[in-house]
Tab-separated table of C-alpha atoms in Angstrom:
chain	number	residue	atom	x	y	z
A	1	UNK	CA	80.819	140.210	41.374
A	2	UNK	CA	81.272	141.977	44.688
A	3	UNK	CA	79.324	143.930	47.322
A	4	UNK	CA	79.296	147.868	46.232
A	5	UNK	CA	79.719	148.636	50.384
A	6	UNK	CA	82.623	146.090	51.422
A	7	UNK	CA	83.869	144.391	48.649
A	8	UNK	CA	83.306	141.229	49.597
A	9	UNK	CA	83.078	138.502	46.995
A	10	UNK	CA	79.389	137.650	46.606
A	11	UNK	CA	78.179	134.303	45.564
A	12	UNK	CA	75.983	133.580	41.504
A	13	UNK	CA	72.400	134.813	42.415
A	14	UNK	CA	72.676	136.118	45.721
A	15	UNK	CA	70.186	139.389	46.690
A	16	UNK	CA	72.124	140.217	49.679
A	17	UNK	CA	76.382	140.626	50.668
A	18	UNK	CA	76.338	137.359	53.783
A	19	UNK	CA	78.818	139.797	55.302
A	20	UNK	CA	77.145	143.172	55.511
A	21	UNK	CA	74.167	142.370	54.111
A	22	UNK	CA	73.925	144.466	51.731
A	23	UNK	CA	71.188	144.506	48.962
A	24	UNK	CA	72.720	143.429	45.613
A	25	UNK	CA	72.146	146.041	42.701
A	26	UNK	CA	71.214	144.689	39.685
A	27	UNK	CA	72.892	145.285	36.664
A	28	UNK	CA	70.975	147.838	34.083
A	29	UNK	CA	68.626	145.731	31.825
A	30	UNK	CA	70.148	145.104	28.361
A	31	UNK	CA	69.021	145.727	25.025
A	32	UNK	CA	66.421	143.021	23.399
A	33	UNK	CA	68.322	141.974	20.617
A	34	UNK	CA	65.491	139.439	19.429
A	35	UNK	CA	63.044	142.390	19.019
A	36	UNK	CA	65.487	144.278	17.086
A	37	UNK	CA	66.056	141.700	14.938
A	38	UNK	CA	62.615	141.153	14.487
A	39	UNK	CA	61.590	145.091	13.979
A	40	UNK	CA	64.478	145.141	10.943
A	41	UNK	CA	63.260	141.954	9.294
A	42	UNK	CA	59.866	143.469	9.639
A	43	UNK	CA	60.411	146.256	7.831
A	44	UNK	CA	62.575	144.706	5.039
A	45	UNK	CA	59.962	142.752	4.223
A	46	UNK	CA	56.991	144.851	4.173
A	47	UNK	CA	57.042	145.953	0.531
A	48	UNK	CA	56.746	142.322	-0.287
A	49	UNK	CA	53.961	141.850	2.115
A	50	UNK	CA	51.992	144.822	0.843
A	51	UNK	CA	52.348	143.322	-2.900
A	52	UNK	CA	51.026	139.857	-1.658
A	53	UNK	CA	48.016	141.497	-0.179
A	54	UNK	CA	47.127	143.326	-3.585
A	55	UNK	CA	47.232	140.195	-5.323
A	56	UNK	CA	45.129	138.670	-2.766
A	57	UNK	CA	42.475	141.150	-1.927
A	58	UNK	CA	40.908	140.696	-5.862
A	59	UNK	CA	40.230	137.141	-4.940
A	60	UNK	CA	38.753	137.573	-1.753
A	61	UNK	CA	36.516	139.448	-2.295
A	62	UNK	CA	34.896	137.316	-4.859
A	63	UNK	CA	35.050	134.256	-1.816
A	64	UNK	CA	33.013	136.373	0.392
A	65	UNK	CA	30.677	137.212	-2.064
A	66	UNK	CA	30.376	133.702	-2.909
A	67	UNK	CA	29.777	132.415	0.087
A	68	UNK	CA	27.402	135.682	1.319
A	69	UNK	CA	25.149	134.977	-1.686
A	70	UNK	CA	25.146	131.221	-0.601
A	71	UNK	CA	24.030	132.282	3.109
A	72	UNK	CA	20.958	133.935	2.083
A	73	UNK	CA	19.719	131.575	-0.253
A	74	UNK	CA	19.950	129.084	2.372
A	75	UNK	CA	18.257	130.871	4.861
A	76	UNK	CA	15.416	132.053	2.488
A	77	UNK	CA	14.292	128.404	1.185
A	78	UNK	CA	15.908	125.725	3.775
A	79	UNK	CA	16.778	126.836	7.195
A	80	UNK	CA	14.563	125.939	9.913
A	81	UNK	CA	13.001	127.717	12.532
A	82	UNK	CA	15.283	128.285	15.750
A	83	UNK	CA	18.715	127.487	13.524
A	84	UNK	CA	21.097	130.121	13.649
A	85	UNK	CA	20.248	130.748	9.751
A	86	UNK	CA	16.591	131.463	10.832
A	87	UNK	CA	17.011	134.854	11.140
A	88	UNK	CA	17.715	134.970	7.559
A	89	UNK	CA	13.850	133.947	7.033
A	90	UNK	CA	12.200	137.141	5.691
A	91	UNK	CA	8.308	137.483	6.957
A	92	UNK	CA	8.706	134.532	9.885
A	93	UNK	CA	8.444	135.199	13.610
A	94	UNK	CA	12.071	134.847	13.898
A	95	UNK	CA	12.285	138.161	16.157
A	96	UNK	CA	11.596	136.095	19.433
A	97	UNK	CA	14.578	133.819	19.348
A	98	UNK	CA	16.709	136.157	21.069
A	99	UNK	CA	14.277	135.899	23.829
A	100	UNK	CA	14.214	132.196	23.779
A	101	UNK	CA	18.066	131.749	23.911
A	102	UNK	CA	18.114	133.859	26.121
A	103	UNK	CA	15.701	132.116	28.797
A	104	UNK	CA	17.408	128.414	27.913
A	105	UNK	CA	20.497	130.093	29.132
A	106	UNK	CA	19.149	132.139	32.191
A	107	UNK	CA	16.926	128.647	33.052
A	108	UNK	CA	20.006	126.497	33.030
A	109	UNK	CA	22.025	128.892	35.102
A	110	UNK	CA	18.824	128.234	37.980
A	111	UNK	CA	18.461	124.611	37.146
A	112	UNK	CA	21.958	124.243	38.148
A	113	UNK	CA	22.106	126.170	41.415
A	114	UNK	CA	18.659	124.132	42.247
A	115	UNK	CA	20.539	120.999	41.665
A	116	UNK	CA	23.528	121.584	43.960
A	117	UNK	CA	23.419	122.434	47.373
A	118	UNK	CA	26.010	125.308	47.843
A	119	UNK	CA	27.489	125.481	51.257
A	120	UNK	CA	27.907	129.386	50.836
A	121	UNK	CA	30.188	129.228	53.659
A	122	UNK	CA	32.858	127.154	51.744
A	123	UNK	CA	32.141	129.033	48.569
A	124	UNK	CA	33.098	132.365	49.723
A	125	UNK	CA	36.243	130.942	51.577
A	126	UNK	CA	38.496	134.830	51.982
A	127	UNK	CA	42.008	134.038	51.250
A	128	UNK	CA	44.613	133.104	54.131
A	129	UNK	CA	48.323	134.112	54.777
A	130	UNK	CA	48.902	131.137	56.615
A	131	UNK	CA	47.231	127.882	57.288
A	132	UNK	CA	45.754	127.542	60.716
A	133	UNK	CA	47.653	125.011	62.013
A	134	UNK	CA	51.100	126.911	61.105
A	135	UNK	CA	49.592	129.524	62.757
A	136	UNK	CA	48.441	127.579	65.639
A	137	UNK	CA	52.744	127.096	65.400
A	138	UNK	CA	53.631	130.747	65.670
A	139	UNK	CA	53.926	130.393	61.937
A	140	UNK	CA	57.817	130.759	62.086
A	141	UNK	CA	58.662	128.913	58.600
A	142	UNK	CA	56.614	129.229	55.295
A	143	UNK	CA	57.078	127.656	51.533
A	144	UNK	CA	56.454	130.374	48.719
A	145	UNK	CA	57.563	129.684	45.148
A	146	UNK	CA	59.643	126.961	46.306
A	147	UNK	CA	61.685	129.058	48.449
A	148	UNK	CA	61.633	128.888	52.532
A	149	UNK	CA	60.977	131.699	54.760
A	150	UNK	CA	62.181	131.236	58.261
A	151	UNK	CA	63.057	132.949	61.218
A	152	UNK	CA	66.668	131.528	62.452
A	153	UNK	CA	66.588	130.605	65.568
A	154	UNK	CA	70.623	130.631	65.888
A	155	UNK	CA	71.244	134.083	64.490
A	156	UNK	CA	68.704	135.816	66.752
A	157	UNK	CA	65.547	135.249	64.821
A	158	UNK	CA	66.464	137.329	61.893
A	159	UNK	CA	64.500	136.493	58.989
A	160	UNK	CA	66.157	134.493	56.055
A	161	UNK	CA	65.166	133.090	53.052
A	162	UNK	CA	66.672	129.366	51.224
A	163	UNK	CA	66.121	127.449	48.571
A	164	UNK	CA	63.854	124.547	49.101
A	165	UNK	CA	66.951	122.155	49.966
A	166	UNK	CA	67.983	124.340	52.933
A	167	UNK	CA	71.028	125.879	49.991
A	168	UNK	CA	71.798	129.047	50.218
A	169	UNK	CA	70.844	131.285	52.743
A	170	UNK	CA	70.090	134.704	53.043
A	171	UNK	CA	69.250	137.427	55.556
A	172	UNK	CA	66.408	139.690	54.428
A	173	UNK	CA	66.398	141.466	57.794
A	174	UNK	CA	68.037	142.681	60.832
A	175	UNK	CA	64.950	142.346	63.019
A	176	UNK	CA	63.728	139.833	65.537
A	177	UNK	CA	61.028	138.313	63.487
A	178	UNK	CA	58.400	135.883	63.937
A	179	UNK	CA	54.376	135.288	63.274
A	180	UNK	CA	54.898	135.910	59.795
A	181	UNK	CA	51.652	135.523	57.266
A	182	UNK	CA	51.924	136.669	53.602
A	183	UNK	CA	50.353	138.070	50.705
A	184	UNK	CA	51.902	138.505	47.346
A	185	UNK	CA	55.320	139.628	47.265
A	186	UNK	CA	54.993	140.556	51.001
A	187	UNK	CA	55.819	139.458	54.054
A	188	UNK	CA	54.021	140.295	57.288
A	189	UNK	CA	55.815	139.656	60.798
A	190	UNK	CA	55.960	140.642	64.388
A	191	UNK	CA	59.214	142.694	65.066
A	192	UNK	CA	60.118	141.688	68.854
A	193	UNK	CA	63.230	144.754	68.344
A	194	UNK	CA	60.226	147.307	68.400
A	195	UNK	CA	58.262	146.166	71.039
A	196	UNK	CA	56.407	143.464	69.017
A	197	UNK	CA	54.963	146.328	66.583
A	198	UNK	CA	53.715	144.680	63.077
A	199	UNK	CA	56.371	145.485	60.125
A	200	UNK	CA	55.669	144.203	55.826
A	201	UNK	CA	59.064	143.451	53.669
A	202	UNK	CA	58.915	142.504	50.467
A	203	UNK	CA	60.026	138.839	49.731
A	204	UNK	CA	63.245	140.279	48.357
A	205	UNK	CA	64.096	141.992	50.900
A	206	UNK	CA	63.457	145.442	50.028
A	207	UNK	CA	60.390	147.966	51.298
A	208	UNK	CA	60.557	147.072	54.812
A	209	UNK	CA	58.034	149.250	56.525
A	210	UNK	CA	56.363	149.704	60.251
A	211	UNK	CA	52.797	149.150	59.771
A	212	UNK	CA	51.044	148.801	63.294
A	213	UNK	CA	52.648	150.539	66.740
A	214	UNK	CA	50.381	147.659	68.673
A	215	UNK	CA	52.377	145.179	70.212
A	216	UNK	CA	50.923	142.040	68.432
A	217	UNK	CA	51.041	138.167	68.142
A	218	UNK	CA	49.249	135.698	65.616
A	219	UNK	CA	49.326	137.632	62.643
A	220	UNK	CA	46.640	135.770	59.790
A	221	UNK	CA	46.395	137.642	56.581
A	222	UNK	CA	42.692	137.818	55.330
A	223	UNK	CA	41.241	139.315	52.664
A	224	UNK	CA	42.950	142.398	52.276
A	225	UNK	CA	43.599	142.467	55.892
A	226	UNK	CA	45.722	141.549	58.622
A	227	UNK	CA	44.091	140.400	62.453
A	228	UNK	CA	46.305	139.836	65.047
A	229	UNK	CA	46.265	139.840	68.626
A	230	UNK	CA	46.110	142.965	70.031
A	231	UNK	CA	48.872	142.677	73.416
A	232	UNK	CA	48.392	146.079	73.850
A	233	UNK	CA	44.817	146.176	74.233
A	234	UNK	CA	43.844	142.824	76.645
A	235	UNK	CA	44.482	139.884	73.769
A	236	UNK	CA	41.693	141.264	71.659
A	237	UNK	CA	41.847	140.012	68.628
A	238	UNK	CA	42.002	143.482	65.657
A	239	UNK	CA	42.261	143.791	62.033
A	240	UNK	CA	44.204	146.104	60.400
A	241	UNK	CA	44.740	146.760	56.167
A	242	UNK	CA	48.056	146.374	54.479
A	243	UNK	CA	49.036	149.566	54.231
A	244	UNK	CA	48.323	150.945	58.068
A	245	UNK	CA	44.745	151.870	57.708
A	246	UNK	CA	41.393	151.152	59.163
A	247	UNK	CA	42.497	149.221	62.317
A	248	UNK	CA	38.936	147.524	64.050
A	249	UNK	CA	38.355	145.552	67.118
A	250	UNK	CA	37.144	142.081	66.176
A	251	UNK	CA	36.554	140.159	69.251
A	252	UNK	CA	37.181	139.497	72.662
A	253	UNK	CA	40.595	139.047	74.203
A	254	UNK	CA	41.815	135.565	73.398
A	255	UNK	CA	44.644	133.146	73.953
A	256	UNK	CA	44.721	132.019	70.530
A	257	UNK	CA	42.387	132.518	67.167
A	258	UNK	CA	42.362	130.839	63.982
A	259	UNK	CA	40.227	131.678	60.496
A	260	UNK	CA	38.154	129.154	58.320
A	261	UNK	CA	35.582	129.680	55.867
A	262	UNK	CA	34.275	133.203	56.980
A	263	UNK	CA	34.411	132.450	60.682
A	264	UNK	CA	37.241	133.259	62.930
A	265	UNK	CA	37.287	130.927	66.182
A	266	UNK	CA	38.789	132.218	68.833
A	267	UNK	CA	39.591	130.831	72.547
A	268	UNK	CA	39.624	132.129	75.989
A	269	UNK	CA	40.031	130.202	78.770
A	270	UNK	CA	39.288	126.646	77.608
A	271	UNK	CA	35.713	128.419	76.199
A	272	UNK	CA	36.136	128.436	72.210
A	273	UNK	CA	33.652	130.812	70.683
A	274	UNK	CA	32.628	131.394	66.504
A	275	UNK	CA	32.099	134.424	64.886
A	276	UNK	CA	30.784	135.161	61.668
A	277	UNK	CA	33.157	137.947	59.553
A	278	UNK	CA	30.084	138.762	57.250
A	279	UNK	CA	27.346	138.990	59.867
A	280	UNK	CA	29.143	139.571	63.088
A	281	UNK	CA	26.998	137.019	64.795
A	282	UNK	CA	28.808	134.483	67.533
A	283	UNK	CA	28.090	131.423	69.571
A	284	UNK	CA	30.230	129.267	72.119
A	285	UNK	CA	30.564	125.930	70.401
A	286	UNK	CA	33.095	124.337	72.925
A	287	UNK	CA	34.571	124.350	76.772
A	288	UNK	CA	37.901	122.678	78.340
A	289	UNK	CA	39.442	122.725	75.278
A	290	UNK	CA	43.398	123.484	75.507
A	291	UNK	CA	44.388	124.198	71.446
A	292	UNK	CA	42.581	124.118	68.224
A	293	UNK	CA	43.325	123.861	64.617
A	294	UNK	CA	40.338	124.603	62.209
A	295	UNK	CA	40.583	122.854	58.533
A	296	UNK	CA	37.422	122.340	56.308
A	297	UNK	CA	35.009	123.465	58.926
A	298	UNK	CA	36.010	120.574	61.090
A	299	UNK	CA	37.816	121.925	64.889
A	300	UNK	CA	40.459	119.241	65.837
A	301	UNK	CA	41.400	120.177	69.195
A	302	UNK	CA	42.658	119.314	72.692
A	303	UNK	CA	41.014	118.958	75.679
A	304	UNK	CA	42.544	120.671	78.721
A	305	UNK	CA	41.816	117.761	81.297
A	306	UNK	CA	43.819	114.928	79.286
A	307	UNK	CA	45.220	116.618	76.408
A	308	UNK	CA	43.682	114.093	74.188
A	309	UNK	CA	43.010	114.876	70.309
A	310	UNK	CA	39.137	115.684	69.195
A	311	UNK	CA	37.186	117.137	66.615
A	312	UNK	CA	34.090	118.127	65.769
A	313	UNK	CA	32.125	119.750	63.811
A	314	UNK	CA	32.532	123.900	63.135
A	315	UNK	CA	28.992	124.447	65.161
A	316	UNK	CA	30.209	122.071	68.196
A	317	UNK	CA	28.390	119.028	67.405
A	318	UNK	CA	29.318	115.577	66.669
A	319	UNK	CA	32.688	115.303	68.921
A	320	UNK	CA	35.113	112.716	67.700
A	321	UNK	CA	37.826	111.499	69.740
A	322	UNK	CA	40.777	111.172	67.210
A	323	UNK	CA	43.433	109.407	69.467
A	324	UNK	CA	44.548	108.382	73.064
A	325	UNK	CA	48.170	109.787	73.160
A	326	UNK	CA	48.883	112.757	75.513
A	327	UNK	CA	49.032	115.768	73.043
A	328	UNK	CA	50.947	118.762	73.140
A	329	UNK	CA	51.487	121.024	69.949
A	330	UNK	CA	49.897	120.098	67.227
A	331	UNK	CA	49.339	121.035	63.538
A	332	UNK	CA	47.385	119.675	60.929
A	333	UNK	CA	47.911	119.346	57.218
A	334	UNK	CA	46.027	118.047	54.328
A	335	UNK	CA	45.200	114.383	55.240
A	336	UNK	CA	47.803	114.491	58.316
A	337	UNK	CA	47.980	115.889	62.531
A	338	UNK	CA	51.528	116.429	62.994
A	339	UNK	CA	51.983	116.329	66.957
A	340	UNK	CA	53.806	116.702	70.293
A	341	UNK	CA	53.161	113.138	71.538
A	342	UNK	CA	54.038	113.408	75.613
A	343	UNK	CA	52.801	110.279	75.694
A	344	UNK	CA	56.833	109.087	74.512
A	345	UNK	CA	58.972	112.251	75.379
A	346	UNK	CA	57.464	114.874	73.126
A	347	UNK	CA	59.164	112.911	69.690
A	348	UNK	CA	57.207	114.374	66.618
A	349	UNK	CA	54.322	111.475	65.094
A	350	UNK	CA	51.892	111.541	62.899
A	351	UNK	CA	48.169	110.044	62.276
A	352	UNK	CA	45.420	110.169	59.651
A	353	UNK	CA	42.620	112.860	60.328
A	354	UNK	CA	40.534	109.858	61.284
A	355	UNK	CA	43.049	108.720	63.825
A	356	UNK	CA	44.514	105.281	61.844
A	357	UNK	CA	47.881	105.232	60.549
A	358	UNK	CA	49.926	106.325	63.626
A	359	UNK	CA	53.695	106.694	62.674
A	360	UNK	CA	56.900	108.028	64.414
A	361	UNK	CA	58.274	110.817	62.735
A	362	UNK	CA	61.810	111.815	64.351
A	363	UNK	CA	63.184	111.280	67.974
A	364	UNK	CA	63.921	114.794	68.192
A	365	UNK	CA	61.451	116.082	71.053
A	366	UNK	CA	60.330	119.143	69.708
A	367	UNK	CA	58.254	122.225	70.645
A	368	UNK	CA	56.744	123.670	67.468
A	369	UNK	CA	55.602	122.168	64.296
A	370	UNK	CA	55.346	123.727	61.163
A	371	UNK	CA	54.219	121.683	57.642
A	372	UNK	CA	55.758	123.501	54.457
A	373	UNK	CA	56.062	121.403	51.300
A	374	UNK	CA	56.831	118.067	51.669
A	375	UNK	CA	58.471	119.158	55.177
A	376	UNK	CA	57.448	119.351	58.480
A	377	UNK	CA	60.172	122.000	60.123
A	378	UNK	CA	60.605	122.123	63.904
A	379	UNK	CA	61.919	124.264	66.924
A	380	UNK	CA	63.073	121.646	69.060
A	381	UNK	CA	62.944	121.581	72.715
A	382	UNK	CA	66.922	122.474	72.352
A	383	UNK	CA	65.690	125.789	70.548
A	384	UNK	CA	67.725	124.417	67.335
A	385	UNK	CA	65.463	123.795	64.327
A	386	UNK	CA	65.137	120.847	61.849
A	387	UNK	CA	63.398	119.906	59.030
A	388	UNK	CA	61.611	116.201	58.102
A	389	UNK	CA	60.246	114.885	55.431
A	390	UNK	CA	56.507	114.093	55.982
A	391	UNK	CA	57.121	110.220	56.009
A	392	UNK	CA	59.806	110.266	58.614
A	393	UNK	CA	63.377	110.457	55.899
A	394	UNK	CA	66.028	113.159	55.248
A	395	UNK	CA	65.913	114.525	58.443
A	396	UNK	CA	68.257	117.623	58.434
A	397	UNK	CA	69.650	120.394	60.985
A	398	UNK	CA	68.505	123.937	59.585
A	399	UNK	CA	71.054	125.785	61.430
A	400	UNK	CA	72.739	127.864	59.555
């Protein structure tokens, strides 16, 4: 097969020409020979069908009125009171069993909220783009239908998609692209070659469209919409739907935000203030603090005096210190902190949320640190980019 614009011999599968990138057409769809198979053996043998059913009707009918006749007798003499034959029981008070069933039903529904407490904070939990910690990241790689999303750093952060083993890449876009969040079939990103404005494409490529003329950063998908920081408007942090509409100041101007369980945290200056997305209402809950990451309703973050690792709990309380390295970047991902250790040349380690387990991931000093699959993917110091497995093997250059 070859590109329709400049004939160059495209690889099996591939959406886009790697020399002029070029969307691939797809071929017309083709005929469902199955169905028509189907329809024509269908209709051959529908006379024979219809003959069967004649034959058949005669002697169900008698079976139902067998087994009707065998029904009411039942409930007449034998059934008992509350059964579902009861209502068969001409002359009892069989009219308020509706009522009853449906009490037991609406009594269970209460006895069960009574008996668990519902944290209604975690039940309503809106629906992210990203994770906070890859956002945290600049949220330059994500995993989606086991298929990689990344902006490459060595062809001028153009935005390309591979298969899960690095294979095959291809470039969806010709803009400089980063902060990307998703929903669906679409990607959302910061396009640095128009002045940071936010643009959607679809996964495939196709239906790339402006969206928002701010210059942004941090973009966090939520519920139908995006927030971002606003650079054009003092750091404040804005929301803004999919498609363009109904853009809204959300807070104050900020450094960095991240959203958990219908709060969005957001930090200014070492002070790191909560606000409620249903209610609006906001407290400080921290001070000196240099980064965050917000998982579960837990904060892990740094402090800005040692760059140590803490967390504590989503109203401030209970602070935790988690371990004694000197952080920089970090990210945290199910179980696991992914971090920056300065404390032995920036070289990517990891630790258990609860600070045991310490283990060297790669000597690579790196910069950024993004968890995708069973990978942790990095912008090294360098500005190359690599990719590790989560226990420290296959460590791979994702330069293509």
């Amino acid at each position: 097969m070859f590109c329709t614009k400049c004939g160059n011999k495209l690889k099996d599968g591939a959406k886009f020409c790697d020399k002029c990138g070029t969307p691939v057409q797809l071929k017309s769809e083709v005929q469902d020979d199955n169905k028509i198979i189907e329809q024509h053996y269908e209709e051959e043998n529908n006379a024979i069908k219809k003959s069967k059913n004649k034959n058949s009707i005669i002697v169900i009918l008698g079976c139902i009125a067998f087994i009707v006749a065998v029904i009411i007798v039942y409930g007449v003499f034998f059934a008992k009171p509350g059964s579902v034959f009861s209502f068969l029981s001409f002359g009892s008070s069989s009219s308020s069993q509706p009522v009853k069933v449906k009490n037991k039903v609406s009594t269970k529904k209460v006895n069960k909220t009574n008996n668990k407490k519902v944290d209604t904070d975690k039940e309503d939990n809106i629906k992210l783009g990203t994770t906070s910690g890859n956002l945290t990241n600049c949220s330059f790689v994500f995993e989606k239908n086991g298929a990689i999303y990344y902006s490459n750093f060595t062809k001028q952060y153009k935005l390309y998609e591979m298969n899960y083993d690095s294979s095959n890449p291809i470039q969806l876009n010709n803009d400089d692209s980063g902060y990307f969040t998703q929903n669906g079939d679409y990607i959302y990103y910061t396009n640095d070659s128009d002045g940071g404005k936010i643009y959607s494409i679809s996964t495939n490529g196709s239906g790339r469209k402006k969206i928002c003329e701010d210059k942004s950063s941090y973009l966090e998908y939520a519920d139908g919409y995006i927030y971002y920081r606003n650079e054009s408007d003092g750091s404040l942090v804005y929301k803004i739907k999919e498609d363009g509409t109904a853009k809204e100041k959300v807070s104050g101007p900020c450094n960095l935000f991240n959203i958990d369980s219908n709060f969005l945290y957001y930090l200014k200056d070492g002070i790191l203030k909560r606000k409620n997305l249903k209610t609006g209402d906001e407290i400080k809950i921290g001070d000196t603090i240099s980064t965050i990451v917000v998982q579960d309703n837990t904060v892990y973050f740094t402090d800005s005096s040692q760059n140590k690792l803490y967390k504590m709990k989503n109203d401030g309380s209970n602070k935790i210190k988690i371990c004694d390295d000197e952080f920089g970047t970090f990210n945290v991902n199910g179980n696991k902190i992914f971090y920056r250790n300065r404390s032995d040349n920036s070289k990517l380690y990891s630790i258990d949320l609860d600070g045991n387990n310490k283990q060297k991931i790669s000597d690579i000093p790196v910069a950024l640190i993004i968890s995708a699959g069973d990978y942790v993917y990095c912008n090294a110091t360098d500005k190359t980019m690599f990719k590790v497995r989560k226990d420290g093997t296959d460590e791979q250059s994702i330069a293509q």
